XYZ file of C-alpha atoms in Angstrom:
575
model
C 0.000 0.000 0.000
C 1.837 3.588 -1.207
C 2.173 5.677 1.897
C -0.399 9.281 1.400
C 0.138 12.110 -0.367
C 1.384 14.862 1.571
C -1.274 17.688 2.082
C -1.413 20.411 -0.276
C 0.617 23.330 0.782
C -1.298 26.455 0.355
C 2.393 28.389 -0.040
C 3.700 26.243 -2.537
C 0.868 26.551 -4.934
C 0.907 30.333 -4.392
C 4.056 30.210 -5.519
C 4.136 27.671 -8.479
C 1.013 30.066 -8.975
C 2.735 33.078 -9.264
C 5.803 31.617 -11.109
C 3.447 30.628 -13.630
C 1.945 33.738 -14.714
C 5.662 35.479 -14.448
C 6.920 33.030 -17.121
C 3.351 33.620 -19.106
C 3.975 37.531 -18.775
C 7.596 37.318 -19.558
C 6.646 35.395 -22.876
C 4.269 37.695 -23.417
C 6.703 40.655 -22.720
C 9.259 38.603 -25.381
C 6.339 39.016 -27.690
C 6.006 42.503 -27.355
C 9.651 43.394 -27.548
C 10.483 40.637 -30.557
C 7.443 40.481 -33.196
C 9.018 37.257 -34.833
C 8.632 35.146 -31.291
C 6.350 32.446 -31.466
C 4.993 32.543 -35.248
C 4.722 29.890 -37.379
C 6.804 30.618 -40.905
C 6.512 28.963 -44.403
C 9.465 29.669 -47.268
C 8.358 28.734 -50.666
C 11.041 28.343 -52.713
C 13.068 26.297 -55.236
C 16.202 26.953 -54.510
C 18.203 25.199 -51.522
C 20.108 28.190 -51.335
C 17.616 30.949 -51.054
C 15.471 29.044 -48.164
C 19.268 28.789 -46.197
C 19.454 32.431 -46.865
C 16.056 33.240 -45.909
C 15.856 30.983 -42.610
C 19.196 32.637 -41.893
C 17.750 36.294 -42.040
C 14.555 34.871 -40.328
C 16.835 33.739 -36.984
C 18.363 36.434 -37.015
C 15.596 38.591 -35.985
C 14.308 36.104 -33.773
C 11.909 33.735 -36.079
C 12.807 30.205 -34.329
C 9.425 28.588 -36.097
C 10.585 28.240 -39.719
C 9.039 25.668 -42.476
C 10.002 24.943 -45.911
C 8.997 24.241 -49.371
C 10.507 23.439 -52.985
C 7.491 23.117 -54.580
C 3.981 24.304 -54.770
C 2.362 21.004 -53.794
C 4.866 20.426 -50.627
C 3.565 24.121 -50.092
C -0.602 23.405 -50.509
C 0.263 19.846 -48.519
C 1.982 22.183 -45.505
C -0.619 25.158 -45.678
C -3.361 22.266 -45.330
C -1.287 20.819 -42.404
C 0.192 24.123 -40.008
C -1.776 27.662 -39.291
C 0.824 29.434 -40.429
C 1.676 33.570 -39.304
C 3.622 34.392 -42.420
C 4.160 33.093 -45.625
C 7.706 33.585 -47.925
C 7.246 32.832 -51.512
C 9.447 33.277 -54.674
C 7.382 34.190 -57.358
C 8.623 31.694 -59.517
C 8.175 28.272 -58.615
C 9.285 26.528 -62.199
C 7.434 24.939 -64.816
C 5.650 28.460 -65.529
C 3.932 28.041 -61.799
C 3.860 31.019 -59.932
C 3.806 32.216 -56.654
C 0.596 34.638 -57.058
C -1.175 32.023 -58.752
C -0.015 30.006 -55.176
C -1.540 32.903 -53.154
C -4.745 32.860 -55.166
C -5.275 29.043 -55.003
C -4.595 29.120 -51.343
C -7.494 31.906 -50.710
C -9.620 30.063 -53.035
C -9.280 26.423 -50.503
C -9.005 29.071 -47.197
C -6.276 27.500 -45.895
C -5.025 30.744 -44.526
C -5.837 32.836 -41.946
C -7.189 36.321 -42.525
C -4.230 37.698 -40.505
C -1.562 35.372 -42.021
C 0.737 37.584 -43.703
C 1.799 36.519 -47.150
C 4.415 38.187 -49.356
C 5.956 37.556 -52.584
C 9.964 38.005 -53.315
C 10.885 37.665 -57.037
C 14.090 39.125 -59.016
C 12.260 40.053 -61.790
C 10.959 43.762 -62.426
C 8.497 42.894 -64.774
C 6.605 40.653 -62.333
C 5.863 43.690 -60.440
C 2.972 44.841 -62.294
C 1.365 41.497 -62.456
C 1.579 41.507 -58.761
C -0.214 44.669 -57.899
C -2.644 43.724 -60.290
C -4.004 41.074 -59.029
C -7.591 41.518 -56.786
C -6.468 38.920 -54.474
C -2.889 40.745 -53.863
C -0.509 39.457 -51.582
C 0.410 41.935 -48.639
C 3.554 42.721 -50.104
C 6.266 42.042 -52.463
C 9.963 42.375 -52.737
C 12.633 42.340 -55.301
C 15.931 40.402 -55.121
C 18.523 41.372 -53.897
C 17.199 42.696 -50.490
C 18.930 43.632 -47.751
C 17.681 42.074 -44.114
C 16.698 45.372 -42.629
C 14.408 45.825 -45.275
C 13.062 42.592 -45.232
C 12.286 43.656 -41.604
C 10.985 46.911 -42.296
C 8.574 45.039 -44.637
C 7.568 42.623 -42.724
C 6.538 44.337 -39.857
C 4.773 46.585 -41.133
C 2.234 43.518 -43.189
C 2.389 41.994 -39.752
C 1.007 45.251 -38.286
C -1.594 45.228 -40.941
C -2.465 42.027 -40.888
C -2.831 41.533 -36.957
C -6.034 43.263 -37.264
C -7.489 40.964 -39.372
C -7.147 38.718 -36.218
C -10.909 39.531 -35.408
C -12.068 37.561 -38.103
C -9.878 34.631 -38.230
C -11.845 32.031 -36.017
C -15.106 33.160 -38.049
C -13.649 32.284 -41.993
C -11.628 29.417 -40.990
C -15.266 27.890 -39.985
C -16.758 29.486 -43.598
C -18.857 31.658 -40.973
C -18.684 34.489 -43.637
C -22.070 35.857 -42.641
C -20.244 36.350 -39.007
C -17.315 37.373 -40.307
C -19.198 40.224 -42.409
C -20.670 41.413 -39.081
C -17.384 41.605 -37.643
C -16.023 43.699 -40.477
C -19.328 46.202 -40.123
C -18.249 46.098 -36.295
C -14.745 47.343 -37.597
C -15.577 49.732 -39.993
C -18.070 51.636 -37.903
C -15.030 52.337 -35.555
C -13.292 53.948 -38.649
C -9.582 53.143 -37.470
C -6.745 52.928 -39.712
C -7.347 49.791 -41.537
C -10.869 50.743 -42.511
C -10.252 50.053 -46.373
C -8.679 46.933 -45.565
C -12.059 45.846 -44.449
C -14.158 46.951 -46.808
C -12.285 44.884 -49.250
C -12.533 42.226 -46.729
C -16.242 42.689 -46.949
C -16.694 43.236 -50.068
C -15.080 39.691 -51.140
C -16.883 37.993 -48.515
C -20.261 39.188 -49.903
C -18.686 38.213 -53.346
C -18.037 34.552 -51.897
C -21.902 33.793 -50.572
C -23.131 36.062 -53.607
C -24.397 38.584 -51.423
C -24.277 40.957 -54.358
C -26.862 43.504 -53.834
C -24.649 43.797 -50.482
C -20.946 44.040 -52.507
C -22.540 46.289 -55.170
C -23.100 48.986 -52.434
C -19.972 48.150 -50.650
C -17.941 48.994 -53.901
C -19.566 51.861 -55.124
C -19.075 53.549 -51.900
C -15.119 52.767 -51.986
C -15.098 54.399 -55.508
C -17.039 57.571 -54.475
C -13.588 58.108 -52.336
C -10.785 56.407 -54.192
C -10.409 55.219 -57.456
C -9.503 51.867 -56.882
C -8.688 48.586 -59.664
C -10.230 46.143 -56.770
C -13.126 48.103 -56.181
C -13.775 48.392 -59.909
C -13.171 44.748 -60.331
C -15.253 44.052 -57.549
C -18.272 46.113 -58.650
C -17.628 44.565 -61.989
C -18.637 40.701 -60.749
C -21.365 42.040 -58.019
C -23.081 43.810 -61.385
C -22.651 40.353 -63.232
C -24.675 38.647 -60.151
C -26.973 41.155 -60.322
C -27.663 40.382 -64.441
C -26.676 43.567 -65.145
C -24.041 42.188 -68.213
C -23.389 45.797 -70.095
C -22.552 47.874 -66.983
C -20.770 44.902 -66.113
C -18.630 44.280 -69.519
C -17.852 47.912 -69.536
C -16.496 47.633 -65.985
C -14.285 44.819 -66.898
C -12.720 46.233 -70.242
C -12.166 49.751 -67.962
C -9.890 47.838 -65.961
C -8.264 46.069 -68.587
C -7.904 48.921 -70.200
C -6.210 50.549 -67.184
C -3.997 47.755 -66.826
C -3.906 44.461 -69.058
C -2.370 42.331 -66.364
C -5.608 41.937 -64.492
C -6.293 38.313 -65.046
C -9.514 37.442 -63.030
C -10.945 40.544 -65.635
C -10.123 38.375 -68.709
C -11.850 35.328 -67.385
C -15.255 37.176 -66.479
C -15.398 39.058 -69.686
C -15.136 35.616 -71.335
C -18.058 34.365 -69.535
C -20.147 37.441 -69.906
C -19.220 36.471 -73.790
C -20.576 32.905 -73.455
C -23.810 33.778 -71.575
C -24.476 36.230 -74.203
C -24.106 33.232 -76.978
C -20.900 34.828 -77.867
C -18.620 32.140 -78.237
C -15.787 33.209 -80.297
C -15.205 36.326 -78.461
C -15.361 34.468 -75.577
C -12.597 32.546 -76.790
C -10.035 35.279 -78.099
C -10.436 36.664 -74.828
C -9.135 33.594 -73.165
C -6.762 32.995 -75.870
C -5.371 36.337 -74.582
C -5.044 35.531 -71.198
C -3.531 32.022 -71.363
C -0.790 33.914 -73.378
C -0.249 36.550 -70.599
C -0.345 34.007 -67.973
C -0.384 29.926 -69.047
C -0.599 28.603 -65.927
C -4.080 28.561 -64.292
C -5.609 25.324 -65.159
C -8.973 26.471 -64.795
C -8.574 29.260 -67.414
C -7.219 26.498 -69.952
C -10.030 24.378 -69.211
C -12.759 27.334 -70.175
C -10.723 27.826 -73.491
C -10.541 24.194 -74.551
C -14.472 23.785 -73.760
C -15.338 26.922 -75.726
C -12.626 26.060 -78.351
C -14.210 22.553 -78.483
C -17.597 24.038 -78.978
C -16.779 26.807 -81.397
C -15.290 23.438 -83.687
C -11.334 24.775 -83.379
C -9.923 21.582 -82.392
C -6.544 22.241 -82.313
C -6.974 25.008 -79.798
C -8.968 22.499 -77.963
C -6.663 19.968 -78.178
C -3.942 22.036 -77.050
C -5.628 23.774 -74.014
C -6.226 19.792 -73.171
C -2.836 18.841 -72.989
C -1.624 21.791 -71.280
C -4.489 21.589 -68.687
C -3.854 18.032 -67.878
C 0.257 18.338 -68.150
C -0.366 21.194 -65.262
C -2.754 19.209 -63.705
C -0.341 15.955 -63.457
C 1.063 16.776 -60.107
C -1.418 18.411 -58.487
C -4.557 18.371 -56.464
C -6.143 19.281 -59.891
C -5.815 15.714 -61.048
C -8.769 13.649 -62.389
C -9.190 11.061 -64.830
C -11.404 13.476 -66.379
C -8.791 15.486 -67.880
C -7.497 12.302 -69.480
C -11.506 11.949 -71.220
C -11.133 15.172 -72.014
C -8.255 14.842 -74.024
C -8.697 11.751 -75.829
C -12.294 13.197 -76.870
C -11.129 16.307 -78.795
C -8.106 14.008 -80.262
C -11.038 11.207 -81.969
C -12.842 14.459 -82.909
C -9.933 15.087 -84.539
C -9.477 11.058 -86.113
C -6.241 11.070 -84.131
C -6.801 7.410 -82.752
C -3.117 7.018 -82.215
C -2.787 10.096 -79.841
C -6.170 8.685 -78.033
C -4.573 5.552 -77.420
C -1.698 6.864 -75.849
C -3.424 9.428 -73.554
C -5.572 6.141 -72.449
C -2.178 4.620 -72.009
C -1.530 7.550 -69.485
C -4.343 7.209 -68.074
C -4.187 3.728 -67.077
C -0.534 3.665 -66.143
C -1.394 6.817 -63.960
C -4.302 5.188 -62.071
C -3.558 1.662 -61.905
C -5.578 0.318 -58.762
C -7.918 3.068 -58.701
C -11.520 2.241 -59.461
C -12.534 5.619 -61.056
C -9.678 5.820 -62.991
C -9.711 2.312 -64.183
C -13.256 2.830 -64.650
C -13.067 5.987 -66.936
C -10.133 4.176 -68.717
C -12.763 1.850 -70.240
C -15.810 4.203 -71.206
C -12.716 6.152 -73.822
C -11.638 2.587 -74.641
C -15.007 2.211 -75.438
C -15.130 5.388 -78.102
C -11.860 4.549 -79.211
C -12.960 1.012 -80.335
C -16.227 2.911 -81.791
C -13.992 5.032 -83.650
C -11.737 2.353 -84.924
C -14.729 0.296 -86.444
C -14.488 -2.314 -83.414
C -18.408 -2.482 -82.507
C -18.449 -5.229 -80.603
C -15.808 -4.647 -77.960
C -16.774 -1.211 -77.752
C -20.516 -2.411 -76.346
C -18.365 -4.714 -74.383
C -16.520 -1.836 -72.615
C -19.221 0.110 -71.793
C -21.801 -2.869 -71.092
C -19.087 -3.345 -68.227
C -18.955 0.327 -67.756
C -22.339 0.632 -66.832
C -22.241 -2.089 -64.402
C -19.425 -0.633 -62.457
C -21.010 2.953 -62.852
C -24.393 1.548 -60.625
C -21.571 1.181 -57.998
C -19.161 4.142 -58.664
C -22.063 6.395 -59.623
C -21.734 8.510 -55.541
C -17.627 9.097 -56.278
C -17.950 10.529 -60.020
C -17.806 14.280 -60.257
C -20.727 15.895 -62.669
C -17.434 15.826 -65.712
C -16.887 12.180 -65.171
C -20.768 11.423 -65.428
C -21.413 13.897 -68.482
C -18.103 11.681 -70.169
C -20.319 8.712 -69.050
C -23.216 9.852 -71.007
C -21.433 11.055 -73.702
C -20.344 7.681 -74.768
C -24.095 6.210 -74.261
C -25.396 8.427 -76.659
C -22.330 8.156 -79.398
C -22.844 4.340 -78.858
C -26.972 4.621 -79.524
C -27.593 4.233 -76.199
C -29.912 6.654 -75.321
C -32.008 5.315 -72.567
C -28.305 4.586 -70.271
C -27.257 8.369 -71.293
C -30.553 10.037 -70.421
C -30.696 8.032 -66.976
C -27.367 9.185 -65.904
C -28.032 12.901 -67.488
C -31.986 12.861 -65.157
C -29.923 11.784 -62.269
C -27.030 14.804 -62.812
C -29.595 17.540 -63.046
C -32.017 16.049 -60.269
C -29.108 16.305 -58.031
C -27.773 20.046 -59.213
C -31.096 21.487 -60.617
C -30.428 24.450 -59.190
C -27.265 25.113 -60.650
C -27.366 27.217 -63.717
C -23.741 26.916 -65.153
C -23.495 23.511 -64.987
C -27.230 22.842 -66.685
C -26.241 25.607 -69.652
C -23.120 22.780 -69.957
C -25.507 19.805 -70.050
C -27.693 21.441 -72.353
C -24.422 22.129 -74.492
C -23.852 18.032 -74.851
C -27.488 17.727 -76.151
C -27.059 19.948 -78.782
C -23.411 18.275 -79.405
C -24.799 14.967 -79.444
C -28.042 15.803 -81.642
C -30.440 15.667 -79.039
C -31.348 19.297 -77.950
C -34.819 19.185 -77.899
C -35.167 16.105 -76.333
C -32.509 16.986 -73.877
C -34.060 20.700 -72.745
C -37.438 17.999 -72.014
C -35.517 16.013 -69.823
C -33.904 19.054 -68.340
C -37.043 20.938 -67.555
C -39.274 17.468 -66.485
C -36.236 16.145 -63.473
C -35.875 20.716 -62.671
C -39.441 20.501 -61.977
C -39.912 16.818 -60.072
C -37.526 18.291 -57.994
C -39.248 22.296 -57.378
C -42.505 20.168 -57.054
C -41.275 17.748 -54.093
C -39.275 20.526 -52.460
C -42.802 22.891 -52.490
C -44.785 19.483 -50.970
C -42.362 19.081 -48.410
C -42.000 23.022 -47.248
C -45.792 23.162 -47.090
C -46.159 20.373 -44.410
C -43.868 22.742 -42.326
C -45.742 25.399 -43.325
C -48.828 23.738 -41.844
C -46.592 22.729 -38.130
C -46.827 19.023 -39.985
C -42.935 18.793 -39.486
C -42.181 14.574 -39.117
C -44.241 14.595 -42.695
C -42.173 17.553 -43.948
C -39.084 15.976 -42.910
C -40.048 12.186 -44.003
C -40.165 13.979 -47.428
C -37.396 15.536 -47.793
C -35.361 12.653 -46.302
C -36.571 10.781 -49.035
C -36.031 13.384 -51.249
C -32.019 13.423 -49.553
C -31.782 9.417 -50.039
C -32.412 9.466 -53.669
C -30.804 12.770 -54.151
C -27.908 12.792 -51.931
C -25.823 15.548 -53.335
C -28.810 17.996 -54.263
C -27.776 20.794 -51.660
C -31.006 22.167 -51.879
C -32.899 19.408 -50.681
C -29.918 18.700 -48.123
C -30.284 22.025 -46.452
C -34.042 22.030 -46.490
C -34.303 18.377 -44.498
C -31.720 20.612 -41.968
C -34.306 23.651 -42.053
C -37.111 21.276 -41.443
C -34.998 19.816 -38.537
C -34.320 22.828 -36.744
C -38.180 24.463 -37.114
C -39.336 21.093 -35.287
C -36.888 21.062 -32.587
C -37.577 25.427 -32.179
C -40.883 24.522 -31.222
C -41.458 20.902 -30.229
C -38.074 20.357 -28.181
C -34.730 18.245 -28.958
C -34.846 15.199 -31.241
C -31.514 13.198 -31.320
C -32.016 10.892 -34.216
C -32.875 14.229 -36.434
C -30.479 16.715 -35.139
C -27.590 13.701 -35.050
C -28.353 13.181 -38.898
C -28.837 17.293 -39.681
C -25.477 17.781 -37.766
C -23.754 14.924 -40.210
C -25.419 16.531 -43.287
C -24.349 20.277 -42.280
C -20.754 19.363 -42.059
C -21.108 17.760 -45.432
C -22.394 20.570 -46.707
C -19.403 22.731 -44.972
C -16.994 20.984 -46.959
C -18.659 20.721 -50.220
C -20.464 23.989 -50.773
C -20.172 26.316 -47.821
C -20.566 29.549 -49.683
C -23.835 28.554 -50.295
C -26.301 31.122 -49.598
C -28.963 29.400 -47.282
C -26.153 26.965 -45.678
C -24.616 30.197 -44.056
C -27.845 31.349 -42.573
C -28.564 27.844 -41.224
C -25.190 27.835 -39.685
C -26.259 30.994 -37.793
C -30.251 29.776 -36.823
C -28.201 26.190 -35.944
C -25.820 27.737 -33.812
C -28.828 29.501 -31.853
C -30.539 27.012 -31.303
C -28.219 25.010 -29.967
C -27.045 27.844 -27.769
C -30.570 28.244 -26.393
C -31.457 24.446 -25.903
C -27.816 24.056 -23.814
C -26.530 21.690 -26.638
C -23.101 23.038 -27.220
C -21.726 19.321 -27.911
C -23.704 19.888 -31.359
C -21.617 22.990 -32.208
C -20.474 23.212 -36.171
């Protein structure tokens, strides 16, 4: 038997007490006096050298938290991993990558920080106009060689800057933006020193959740004070929103007029071109951009799609192989990009190139069951195309069996590819059951219907295909109106039996996802806590969190979930 613990001496802990909180203030006082103490850095660059030269200048003012990166994807794979303070990055990261486009694909994923400061350090002149012209600029660049008290002088003064954006950290790291916009109106009524800063803030927030009657008055009252490109550019997309395409279009070619390194400008004039059924401007526009800056897969996939549709297959073709050679060894990677390929090559009777991007493709994902998967369906065309009947139905008979299984891990791309070789292959009825099920699940989603409707007319079947459209769009608007008027009527088990069964046999509709939430929370607001419901609303909100959170109604339900399970003492259920 151990012998007792001595009593507790009131003294001691006093002291251990008070030693405490003098070691806590001293760190804190170490804080004060050294700004580098304590924060978490990232260097971002190719050369072995420069990061030893960097880290070197780093410790010696103090920075003892310093992380590394050759690459761009070692960089995304660390951002994803650390909460970084401040972020090092040469602007040129090799194979035409850059550092802004880095900083832009980073905000885009939010796996920064508001306050994390980010800066860009290039020895090239020229790249400083493409730097303070993007929307999303970094805090700060500088130009090789440097010296280390001016690295200092920089740095402190975006760390300054940036510390204020502390307020609204914990609130977009959660996709809270409706939260985080409260926080900026919080700041901006005091009118301190970095009240610009968060009007931008706001303003790109708004943007995000398409708030745009809300970023429309945000922006014009930055530009009745300063002539800013951001603001301009800003107002630009919240006038798009808002279907206002001339004022828009004139907005966008002002500030590509003012300066032609603007790239987000290029890619919404090009859209505003292809809503307005004008397809080959669209596409010089792009053309335009991918010259200025190569690099930005999505851009290249817009220009091979519109080059594909305006019939200039070697554009397409080359926009394909660019896209998927930048793609390669990235997050960007899908076997879709192989599909997409290999289709513009047999539109262009180049069998032999098909074959040896479905080489690729295979070699690439060998054990993966979407890859393998997609592997067969072009097989499938390519055997078409070569005369081969037989083994073609072969490929995709065993296609569609494996696609009954696969059918919740394809992306929309992988099952309009899917249908796309039904209907070249006569098979209609497989190609308009996959097509029902794509818009049933995203019928509110007006981009990627206008695409669907797109591979009808490619595939000579536009009328039929803008019947099938509108008949699964309005199955859908007529269950969702059934279901919201048995909550209407305080009938909320029916209204949420409904749309459960709605959810089951549309499971990524987001729509009918949030509404089964909706209908949760109105029944437990006025009847009391249900586990089984809130337990399966709770699952389905952080699905929704990581597929779509900038949707609109998800980020009010956040707020009305996060009251009500503040008021009913449930803080275990927190999002």
């Amino acid at each position: 038997m151990s012998a007792p613990s001595p009593p507790p001496n009131p003294l001691a802990r006093l002291a251990a007490s008070r030693l405490g909180h003098a070691e806590a203030d001293a760190d804190a006082e170490r804080g004060r006096r050294n700004p580098y103490a304590h924060r978490l850095f990232l260097v971002i660059d190719s050369v072995p050298e420069m990061q030893r030269a960097l880290a070197m200048t780093l410790a010696s003012f103090g920075a003892d938290k310093v992380e590394y990166a050759g690459r761009a994807s070692d960089a995304l794979a660390k951002l994803a991993k650390y909460d970084f303070d401040v972020v090092l990055c040469d602007y040129d990261l090799g194979n035409g990558y850059d550092g802004l486009y880095l900083f832009e694909e980073v905000k885009a994923r939010n796996l920064i920080k508001q306050s994390c400061v980010f800066m860009i350090v290039t020895g090239e002149r020229r790249a400083q106009r493409v730097i303070s012209a993007a929307e999303l600029a970094p805090d700060d660049y500088l130009l090789k060689p440097f010296t280390g008290e001016l690295l200092s002088q920089r740095l402190e003064r975006a760390m300054r800057r940036r510390e204020a954006f502390k307020v609204v950290d914990a609130a977009v790291q959660r996709h809270d933006y409706l939260s985080a916009i409260e926080i900026c109106n919080r700041m901006l009524a005091e009118r301190g020193e970095f009240t610009l800063d968060f009007m931008k803030l706001k303003g790109s927030l708004a943007l995000k959740i398409e708030d745009f009657h809300t970023a429309r008055a945000l922006y014009r009252e930055v530009l009745a004070v300063k002539e800013v490109g951001w603001a301009k550019l800003g107002l630009a997309k919240a006038l798009t929103g808002l279907r206002a395409y001339d004022e828009a279009r004139g907005l966008f070619e002002e500030v590509l007029l003012e300066n032609g390194r603007v790239m987000e400008a290029y890619d919404w004039l090009a859209r505003l071109h292809s809503a307005n059924h004008r397809k080959v401007e669209a596409q010089a526009v792009l053309k335009t951009a991918t010259e200025l800056s190569p690099v930005v897969i999505r851009r290249q996939q817009a220009l091979a799609e519109l080059a594909l549709g305006n019939n200039d297959l070697a554009t397409a073709e080359a926009a394909c192989q660019t896209t998927l050679d930048l793609a390669k060894y990235t997050w960007h990677r899908q076997p879709t990009l192989y599909a997409d390929l290999a289709r513009v090559q047999l539109a262009r009777g180049e069998t032999a190139q098909a074959g040896r991007t479905l080489a690729s493709l295979r070699r690439d994902y060998r054990y993966d069951e979407v890859g393998e998967w997609m592997a067969d369906v072009i097989d499938s065309q390519i055997h078409a195309q070569s005369g081969q009947a037989q083994k073609a139905r072969q490929l995709l008979a065993a296609a569609k069996e494996r696609h009954k299984l696969l059918s919740p891990r394809l992306t929309p791309d992988a099952q309009m590819a899917f249908a796309r070789a039904c209907y070249a292959q006569k098979d209609d009825a497989a190609g308009d059951a996959v097509m029902g099920e794509l818009v049933r699940n995203h019928h509110d989603d007006e981009a990627l219907l206008s695409r669907i409707g797109a591979l009808f007319d490619e595939t000579s079947r536009g009328e039929a295909g803008r019947e099938l459209i509108s008949a699964n769009v309005q199955t859908v608007v007529d269950l969702n109106n059934a279901a919201v008027k048995e909550a209407q009527a305080g009938r909320y088990e029916a209204a949420i039996e409904r749309f459960a069964r709605a959810h089951e046999e549309m499971p990524d509709n987001i729509q009918v996802t949030l509404n089964l939430v909706n209908a949760t929370l109105a029944m437990v607001h006025r009847q009391g806590w249900h586990e089984s419901h809130m337990r399966r609303a709770h699952e389905l909100m952080l699905k929704v969190r990581k597929t779509a959170p900038t949707h609109a109604k998800f980020q009010k339900l956040q707020q009305a979930w996060r009251q009500t399970v503040d008021k009913l003492g449930m803080s275990q259920w927190s999002l």
